[in-house]
XYZ file of C-alpha atoms in Angstrom:
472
model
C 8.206 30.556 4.687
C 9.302 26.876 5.300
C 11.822 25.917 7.907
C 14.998 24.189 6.087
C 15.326 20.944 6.685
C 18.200 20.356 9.515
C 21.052 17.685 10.118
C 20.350 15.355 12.713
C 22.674 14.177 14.960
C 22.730 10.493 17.241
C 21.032 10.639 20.202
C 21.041 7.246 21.288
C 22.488 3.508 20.218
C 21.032 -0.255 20.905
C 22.601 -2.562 18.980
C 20.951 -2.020 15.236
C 18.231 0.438 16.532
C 19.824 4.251 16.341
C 17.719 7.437 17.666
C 18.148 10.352 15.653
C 17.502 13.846 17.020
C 16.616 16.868 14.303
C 16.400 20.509 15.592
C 14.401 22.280 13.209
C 12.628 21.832 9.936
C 10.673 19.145 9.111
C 11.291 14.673 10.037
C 12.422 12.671 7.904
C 9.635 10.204 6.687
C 9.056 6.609 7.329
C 11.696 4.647 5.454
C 13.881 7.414 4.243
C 17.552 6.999 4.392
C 19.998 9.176 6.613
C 23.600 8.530 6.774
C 25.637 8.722 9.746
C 29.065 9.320 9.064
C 31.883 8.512 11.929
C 35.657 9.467 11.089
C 36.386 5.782 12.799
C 34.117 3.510 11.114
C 32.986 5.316 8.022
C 28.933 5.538 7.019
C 26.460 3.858 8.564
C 23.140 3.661 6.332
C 20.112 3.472 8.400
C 16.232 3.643 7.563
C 13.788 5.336 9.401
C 10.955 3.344 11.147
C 9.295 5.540 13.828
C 8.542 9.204 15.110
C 9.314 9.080 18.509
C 8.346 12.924 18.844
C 8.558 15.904 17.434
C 12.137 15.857 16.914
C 13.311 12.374 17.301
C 12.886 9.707 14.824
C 13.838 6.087 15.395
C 16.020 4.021 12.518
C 16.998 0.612 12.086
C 20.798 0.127 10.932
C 21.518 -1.687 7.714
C 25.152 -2.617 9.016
C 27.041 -3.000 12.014
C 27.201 -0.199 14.537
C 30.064 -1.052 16.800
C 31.765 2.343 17.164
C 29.269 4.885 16.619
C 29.060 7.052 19.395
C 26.154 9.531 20.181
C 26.428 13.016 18.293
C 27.661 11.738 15.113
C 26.284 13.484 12.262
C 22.712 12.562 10.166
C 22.689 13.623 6.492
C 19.224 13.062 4.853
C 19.486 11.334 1.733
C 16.449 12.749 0.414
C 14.474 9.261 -0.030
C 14.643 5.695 0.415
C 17.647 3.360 -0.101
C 18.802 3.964 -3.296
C 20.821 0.970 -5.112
C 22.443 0.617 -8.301
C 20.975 -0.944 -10.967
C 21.494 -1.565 -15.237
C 24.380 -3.488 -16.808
C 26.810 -2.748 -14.992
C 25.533 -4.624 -11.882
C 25.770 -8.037 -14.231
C 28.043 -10.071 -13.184
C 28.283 -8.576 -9.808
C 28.097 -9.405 -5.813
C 26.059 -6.546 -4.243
C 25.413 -6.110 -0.160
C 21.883 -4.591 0.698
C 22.897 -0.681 -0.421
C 24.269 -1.924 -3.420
C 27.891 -1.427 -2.336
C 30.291 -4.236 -3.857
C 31.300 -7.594 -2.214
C 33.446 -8.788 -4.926
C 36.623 -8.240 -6.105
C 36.576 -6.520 -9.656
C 36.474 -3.180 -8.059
C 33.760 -0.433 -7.527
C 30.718 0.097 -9.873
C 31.157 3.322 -12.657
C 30.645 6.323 -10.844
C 27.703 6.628 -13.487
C 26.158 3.809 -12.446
C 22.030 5.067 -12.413
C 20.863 4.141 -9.024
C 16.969 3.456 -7.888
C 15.052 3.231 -4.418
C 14.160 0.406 -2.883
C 10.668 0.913 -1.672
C 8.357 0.910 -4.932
C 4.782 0.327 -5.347
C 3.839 -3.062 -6.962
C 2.752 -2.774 -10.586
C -1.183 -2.002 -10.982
C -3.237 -5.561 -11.667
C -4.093 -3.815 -15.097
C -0.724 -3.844 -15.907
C 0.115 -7.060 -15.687
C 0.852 -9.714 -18.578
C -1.715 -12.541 -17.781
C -0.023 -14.799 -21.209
C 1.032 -18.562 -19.567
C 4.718 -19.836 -21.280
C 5.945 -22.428 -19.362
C 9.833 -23.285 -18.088
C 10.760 -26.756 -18.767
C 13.629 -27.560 -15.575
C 14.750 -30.753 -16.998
C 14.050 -32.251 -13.420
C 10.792 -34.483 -13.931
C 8.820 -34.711 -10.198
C 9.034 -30.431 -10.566
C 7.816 -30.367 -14.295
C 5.276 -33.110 -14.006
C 3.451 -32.147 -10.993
C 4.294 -28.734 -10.001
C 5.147 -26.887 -13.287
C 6.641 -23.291 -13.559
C 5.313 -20.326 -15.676
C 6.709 -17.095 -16.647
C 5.530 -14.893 -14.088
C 4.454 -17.293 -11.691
C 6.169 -17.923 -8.280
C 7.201 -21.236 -6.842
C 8.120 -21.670 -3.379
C 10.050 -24.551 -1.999
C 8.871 -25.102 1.996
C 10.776 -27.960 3.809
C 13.100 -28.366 7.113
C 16.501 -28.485 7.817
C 18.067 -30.327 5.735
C 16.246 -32.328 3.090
C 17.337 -30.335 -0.032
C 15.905 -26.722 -0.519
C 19.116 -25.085 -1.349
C 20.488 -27.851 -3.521
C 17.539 -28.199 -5.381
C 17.391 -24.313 -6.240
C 21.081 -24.933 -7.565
C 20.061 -27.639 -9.444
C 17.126 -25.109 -10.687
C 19.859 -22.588 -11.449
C 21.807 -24.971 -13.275
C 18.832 -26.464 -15.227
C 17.878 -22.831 -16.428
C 20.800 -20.353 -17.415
C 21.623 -23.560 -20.395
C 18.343 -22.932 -21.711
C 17.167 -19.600 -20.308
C 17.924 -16.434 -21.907
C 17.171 -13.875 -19.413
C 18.786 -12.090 -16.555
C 18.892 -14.429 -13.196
C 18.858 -12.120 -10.141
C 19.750 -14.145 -6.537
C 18.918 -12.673 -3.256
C 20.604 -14.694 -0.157
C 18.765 -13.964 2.316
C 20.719 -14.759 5.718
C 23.210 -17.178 3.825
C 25.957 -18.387 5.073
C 29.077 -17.239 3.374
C 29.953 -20.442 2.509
C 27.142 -20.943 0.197
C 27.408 -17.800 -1.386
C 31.120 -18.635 -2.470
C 29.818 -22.195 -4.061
C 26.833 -20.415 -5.475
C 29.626 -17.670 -7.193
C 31.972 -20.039 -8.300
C 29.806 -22.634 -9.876
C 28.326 -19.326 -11.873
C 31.806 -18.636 -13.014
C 32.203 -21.919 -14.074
C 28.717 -22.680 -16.038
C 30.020 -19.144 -17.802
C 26.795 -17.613 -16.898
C 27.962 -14.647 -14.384
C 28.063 -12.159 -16.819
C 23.877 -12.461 -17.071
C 23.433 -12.310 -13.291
C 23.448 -10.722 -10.092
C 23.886 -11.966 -6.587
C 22.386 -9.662 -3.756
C 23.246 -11.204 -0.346
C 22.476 -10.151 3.089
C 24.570 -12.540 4.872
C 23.806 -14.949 8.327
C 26.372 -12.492 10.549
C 24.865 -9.346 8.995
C 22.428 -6.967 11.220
C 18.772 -7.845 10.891
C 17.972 -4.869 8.935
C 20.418 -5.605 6.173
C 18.630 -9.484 5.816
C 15.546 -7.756 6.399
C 16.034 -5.710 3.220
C 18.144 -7.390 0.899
C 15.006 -8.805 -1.180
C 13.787 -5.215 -1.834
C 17.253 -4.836 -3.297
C 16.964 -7.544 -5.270
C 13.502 -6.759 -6.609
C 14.738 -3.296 -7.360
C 17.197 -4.802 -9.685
C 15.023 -7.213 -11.446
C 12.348 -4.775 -11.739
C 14.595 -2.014 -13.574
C 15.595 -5.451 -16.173
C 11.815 -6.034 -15.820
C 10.397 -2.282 -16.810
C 13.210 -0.491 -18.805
C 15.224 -3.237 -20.624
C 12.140 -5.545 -20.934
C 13.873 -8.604 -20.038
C 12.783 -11.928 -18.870
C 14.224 -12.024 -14.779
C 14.570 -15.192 -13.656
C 14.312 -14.043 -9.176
C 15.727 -16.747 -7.100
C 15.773 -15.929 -3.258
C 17.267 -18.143 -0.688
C 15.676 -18.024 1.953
C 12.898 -15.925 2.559
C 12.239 -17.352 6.041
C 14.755 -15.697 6.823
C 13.274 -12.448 5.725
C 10.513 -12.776 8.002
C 12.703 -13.994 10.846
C 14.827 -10.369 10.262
C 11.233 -8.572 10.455
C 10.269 -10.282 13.492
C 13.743 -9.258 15.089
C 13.468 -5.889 14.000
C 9.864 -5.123 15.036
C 11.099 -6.472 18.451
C 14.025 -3.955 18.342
C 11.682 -1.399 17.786
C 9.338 -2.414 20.705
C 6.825 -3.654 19.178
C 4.109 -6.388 20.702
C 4.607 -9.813 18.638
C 1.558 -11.325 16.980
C 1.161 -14.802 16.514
C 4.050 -17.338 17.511
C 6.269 -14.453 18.637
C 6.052 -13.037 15.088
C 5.611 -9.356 14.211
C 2.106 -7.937 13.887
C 2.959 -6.675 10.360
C 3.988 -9.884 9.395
C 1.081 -10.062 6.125
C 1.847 -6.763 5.152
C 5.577 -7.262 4.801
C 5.376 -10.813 3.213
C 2.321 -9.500 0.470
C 4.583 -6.491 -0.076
C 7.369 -8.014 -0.933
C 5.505 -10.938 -3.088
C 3.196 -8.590 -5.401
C 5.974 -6.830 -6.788
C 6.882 -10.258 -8.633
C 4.506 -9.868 -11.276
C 4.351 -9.706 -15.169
C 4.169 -6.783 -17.175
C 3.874 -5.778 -20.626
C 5.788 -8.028 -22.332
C 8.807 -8.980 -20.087
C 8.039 -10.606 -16.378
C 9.936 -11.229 -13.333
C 9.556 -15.410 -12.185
C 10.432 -16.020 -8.874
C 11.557 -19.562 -7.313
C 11.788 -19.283 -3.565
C 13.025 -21.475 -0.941
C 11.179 -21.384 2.272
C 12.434 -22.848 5.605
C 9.656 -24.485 7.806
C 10.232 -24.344 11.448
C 9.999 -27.747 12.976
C 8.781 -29.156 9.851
C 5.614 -27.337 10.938
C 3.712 -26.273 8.136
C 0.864 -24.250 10.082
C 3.649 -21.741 11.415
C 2.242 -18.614 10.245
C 4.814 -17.582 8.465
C 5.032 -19.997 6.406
C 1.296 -19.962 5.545
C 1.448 -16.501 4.905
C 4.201 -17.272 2.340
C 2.100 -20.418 1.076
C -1.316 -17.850 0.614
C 0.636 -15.506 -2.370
C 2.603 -18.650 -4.265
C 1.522 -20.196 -7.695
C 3.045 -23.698 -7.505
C 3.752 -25.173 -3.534
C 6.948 -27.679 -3.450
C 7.157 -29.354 -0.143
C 10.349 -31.743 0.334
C 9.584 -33.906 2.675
C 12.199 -35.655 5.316
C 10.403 -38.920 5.205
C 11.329 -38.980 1.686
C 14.790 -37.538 2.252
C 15.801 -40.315 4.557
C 14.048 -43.295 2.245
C 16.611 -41.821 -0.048
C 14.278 -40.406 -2.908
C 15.924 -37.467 -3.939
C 14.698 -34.799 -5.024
C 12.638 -35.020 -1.945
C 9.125 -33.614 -3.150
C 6.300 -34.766 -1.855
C 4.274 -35.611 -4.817
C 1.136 -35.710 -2.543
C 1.295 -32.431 -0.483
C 2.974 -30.512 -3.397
C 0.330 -28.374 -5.721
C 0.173 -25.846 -8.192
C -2.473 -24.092 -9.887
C -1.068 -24.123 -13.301
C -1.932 -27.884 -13.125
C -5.225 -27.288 -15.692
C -5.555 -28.654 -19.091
C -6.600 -25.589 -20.410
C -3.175 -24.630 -19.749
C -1.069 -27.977 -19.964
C -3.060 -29.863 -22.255
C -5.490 -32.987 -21.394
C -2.906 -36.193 -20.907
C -0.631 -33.965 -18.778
C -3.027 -33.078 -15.744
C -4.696 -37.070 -16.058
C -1.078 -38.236 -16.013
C -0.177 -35.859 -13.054
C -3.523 -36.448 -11.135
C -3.305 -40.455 -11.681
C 0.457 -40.177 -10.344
C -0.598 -38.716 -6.913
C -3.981 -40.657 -6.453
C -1.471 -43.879 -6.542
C 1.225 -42.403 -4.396
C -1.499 -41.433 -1.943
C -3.483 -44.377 -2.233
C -0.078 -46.232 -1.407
C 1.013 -43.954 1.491
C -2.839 -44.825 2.743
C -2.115 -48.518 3.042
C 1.390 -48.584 4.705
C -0.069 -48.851 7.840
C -1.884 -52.393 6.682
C 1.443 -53.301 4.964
C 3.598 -52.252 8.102
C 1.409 -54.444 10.600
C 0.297 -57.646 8.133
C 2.520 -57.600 5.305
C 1.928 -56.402 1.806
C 0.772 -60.485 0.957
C -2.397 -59.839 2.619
C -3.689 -56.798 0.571
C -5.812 -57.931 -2.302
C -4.384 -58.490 -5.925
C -5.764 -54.526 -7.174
C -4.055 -52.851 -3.924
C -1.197 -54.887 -4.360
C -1.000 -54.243 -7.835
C -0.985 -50.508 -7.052
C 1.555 -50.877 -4.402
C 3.931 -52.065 -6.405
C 3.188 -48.978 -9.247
C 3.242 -46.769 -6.700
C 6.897 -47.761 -5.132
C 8.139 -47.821 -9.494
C 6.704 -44.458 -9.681
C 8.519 -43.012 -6.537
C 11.781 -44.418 -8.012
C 11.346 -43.284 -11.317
C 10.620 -39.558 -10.208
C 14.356 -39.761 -8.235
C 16.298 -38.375 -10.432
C 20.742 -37.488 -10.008
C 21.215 -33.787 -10.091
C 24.563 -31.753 -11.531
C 25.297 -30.090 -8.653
C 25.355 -33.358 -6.549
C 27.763 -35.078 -8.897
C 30.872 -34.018 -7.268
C 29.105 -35.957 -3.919
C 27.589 -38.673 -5.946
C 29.867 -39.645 -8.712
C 26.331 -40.012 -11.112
C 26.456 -37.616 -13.467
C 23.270 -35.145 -13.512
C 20.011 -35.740 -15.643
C 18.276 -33.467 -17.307
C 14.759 -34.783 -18.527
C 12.474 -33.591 -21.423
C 8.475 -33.545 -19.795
C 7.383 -35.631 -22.382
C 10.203 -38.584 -21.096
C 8.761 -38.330 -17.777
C 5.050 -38.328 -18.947
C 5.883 -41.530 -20.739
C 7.751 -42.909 -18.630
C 4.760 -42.646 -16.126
C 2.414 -43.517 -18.234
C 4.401 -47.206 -19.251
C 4.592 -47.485 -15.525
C 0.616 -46.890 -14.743
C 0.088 -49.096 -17.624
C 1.716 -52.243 -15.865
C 5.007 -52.383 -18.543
C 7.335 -52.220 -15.688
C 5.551 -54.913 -13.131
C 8.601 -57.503 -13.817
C 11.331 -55.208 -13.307
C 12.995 -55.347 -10.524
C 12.594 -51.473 -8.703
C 16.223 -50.686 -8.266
C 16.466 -50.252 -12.216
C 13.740 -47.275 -11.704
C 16.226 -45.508 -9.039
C 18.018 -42.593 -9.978
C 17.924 -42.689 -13.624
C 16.950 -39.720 -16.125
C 14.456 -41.437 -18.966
C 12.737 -44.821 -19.257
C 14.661 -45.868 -22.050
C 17.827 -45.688 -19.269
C 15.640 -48.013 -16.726
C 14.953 -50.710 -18.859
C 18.569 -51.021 -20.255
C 19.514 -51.026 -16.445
C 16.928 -53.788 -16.418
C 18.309 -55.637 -18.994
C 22.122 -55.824 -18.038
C 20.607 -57.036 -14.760
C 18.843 -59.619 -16.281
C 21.814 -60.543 -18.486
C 24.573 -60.491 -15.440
C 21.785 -62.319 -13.459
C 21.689 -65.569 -16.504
């Protein structure tokens, strides 16, 4: 006859890690939920990591512990983290167990609720059909485009644009986008969090999204899982109302940073760089439950900080190895001024095939970065002799090369306030002209200023020409 399972009780506190001692009856298993409740502080959720022995199990708190004392209660939840999900999550700011941040008041008590730890549709399963988005911002659409079902990641430093350019991404895509957006802030500050909610409110587009934030002051375990709540709720949108899920997380970094700081809690020997030794396995199971299936798909846009500006961290190449299009803002750009910063020569994507795009798009792309690069390879010359001593067909591609730069700047809507320019919002086939006139050699007279931080063509050479005019 089976032993009934017991109630645990505390046994020991450090920090975010909590030991757990059960009598009888069987452990609870590896990421299972208990709840400690203390008459002072309320419940604690915590998930079980380790078997320490036969009665003990070790658990990693998913919010603050100050005030529990040993011998508080353990009820078993029966299961992993369980977070609400459906409807009446739209419009909503959840924490990590799904509990509400906002100020509408608390979810139905109807609310159907689902676990956090899922296995990652079969590859069978999965909806291999390529429909592209169109951002409106042209250096993103031109040379690192964005499918349904795909996953872009921006990687750059402090500080040259990753979280304003996934605003301007958000901005760009609830006009035209008809789906759910789900946004997981990952270790944000709370600052950001109140922009990101109030610039929702005002586009009017709240009501078809949900922000999930774990936030900077939070314990590691609740910014360790806060994407798996996220993915929970874009997966239900995903699988049962077969919706389009537009996943924006910000920034996942700072996912792997909470790993690395819980697998140290836990005692753990770090890996590489300090990081954990599970650091693959987390990362891959978090990114292959972003997938496509049937006829609805989850499309994730990531931001990705890189320590240093050091792009061989292995974090950050473990994140590169599972993305579809790479973005990397670069601060050499960001302090020339050429916002958005994207390196046109280091960013890639593998959706950049004609079979997918069409012929003139990839020769346009691929003849864009061959002259950037070409450029970048003669600056050195230029720096130490001057660009008057290249010959007339490097100079010549200098000069395109510098147009082309300017013309992919572009003024964003969420800058404007900053700025004073209002934001641009470009159709691919402007910016493929556009290019195209300025590979061809129509722009070689204009003066490059009238390329700088201008939406279309068509805007640069009427720029051009009130020059021109003032200048007679």
């Amino acid at each position: 006859m089976p032993v009934p399972d017991s109630p645990g009780k505390v046994v020991a506190i450090r920090g975010a890690v909590v030991d757990v001692a059960f009598e009888g009856g069987r452990l609870p298993q590896i990421n299972e939920a208990l709840t400690l409740r203390d008459p002072v502080i309320g419940a604690v959720t915590v998930e079980v990591q380790a078997h320490i022995d036969d009665v003990t199990v070790r658990t990693i708190a998913l919010r603050a512990t100050n005030g529990l004392k040993r011998g508080t209660p353990a009820e078993r939840v029966g299961g992993p983290v369980e977070v609400p999900i459906g409807p009446a999550v739209l419009g909503r700011l959840l924490d990590v167990a799904g509990d509400v941040g906002d100020s509408h008041g608390p979810l139905p008590h109807d609310v159907p609720r689902s676990p956090i730890h899922r296995a990652p549709p079969p590859f069978r399963a999965e909806h291999r059909e390529t429909e592209l988005f169109r951002t409106g911002i042209k250096v993103f659409d031109l040379l690192t485009p964005l499918a349904q079902g795909s996953k872009a990641a921006m990687f750059g430093g402090a500080g040259v644009g990753k979280t304003v350019l996934v605003m301007e991404l958000i901005q760009a895509m609830v006009a035209s986008y008809e789906g759910i957006s789900v946004f997981a802030g990952i270790g944000e500050r709370s600052r950001e969090g109140h922009e990101l909610l109030n610039e929702m409110q005002t586009a009017g587009v709240l009501d078809r999204t949900v922000l999930v934030y774990g936030q900077m002051n939070e314990p590691p375990g609740a910014r360790w899982r806060v994407p798996l709540t996220a993915l929970t709720i874009a997966e239900h949108f995903r699988d049962d109302a077969q919706r389009n899920v537009l996943l924006l997380m910000d920034n996942v970094f700072r996912f792997v940073q909470a790993g690395a700081e819980v697998s140290g809690l836990l005692g753990r020997l770090p890996s590489r760089v300090g990081y954990q030794p599970t650091l693959g396995t987390e990362v891959s199971q978090l990114q292959e439950r972003i997938a496509s299936v049937g006829t609805a798909s989850v499309t994730a846009i990531e931001a990705v900080y890189v320590p240093a500006d050091d792009f061989t961290d292995p974090a950050v190449m473990t994140i590169a190895s599972h993305v579809d299009s790479m973005v990397v803002l670069s601060r050499a750009m960001a302090a020339d001024g050429m916002y958005p910063a994207i390196d046109p020569v280091a960013s890639s994507s593998i959706l950049l095939d004609p079979l997918i795009l069409g012929e003139e798009h990839v020769a346009v792309a691929n003849a864009v970065r061959q002259t950037i690069e070409h450029y970048r390879e003669l600056q050195d010359v230029i720096s130490l002799l001057g660009v008057e001593e290249l010959g007339a067909d490097d100079r010549r591609i200098v000069e395109r090369a510098r147009r082309l730069q300017r013309f992919l700047t572009q003024p964003f809507t969420v800058t404007e306030a900053f700025t004073g320019i209002p934001g641009r919002s470009v159709p691919l086939e402007d910016t493929i002209a556009g290019c195209k006139a300025i590979l061809a050699g129509e722009c070689d007279d204009w003066d490059e200023s009238a390329l700088y931080m201008i939406g279309s063509l068509e805007e640069a050479r009427e720029k051009q020409k009130a020059a021109e005019e003032a200048a007679a």
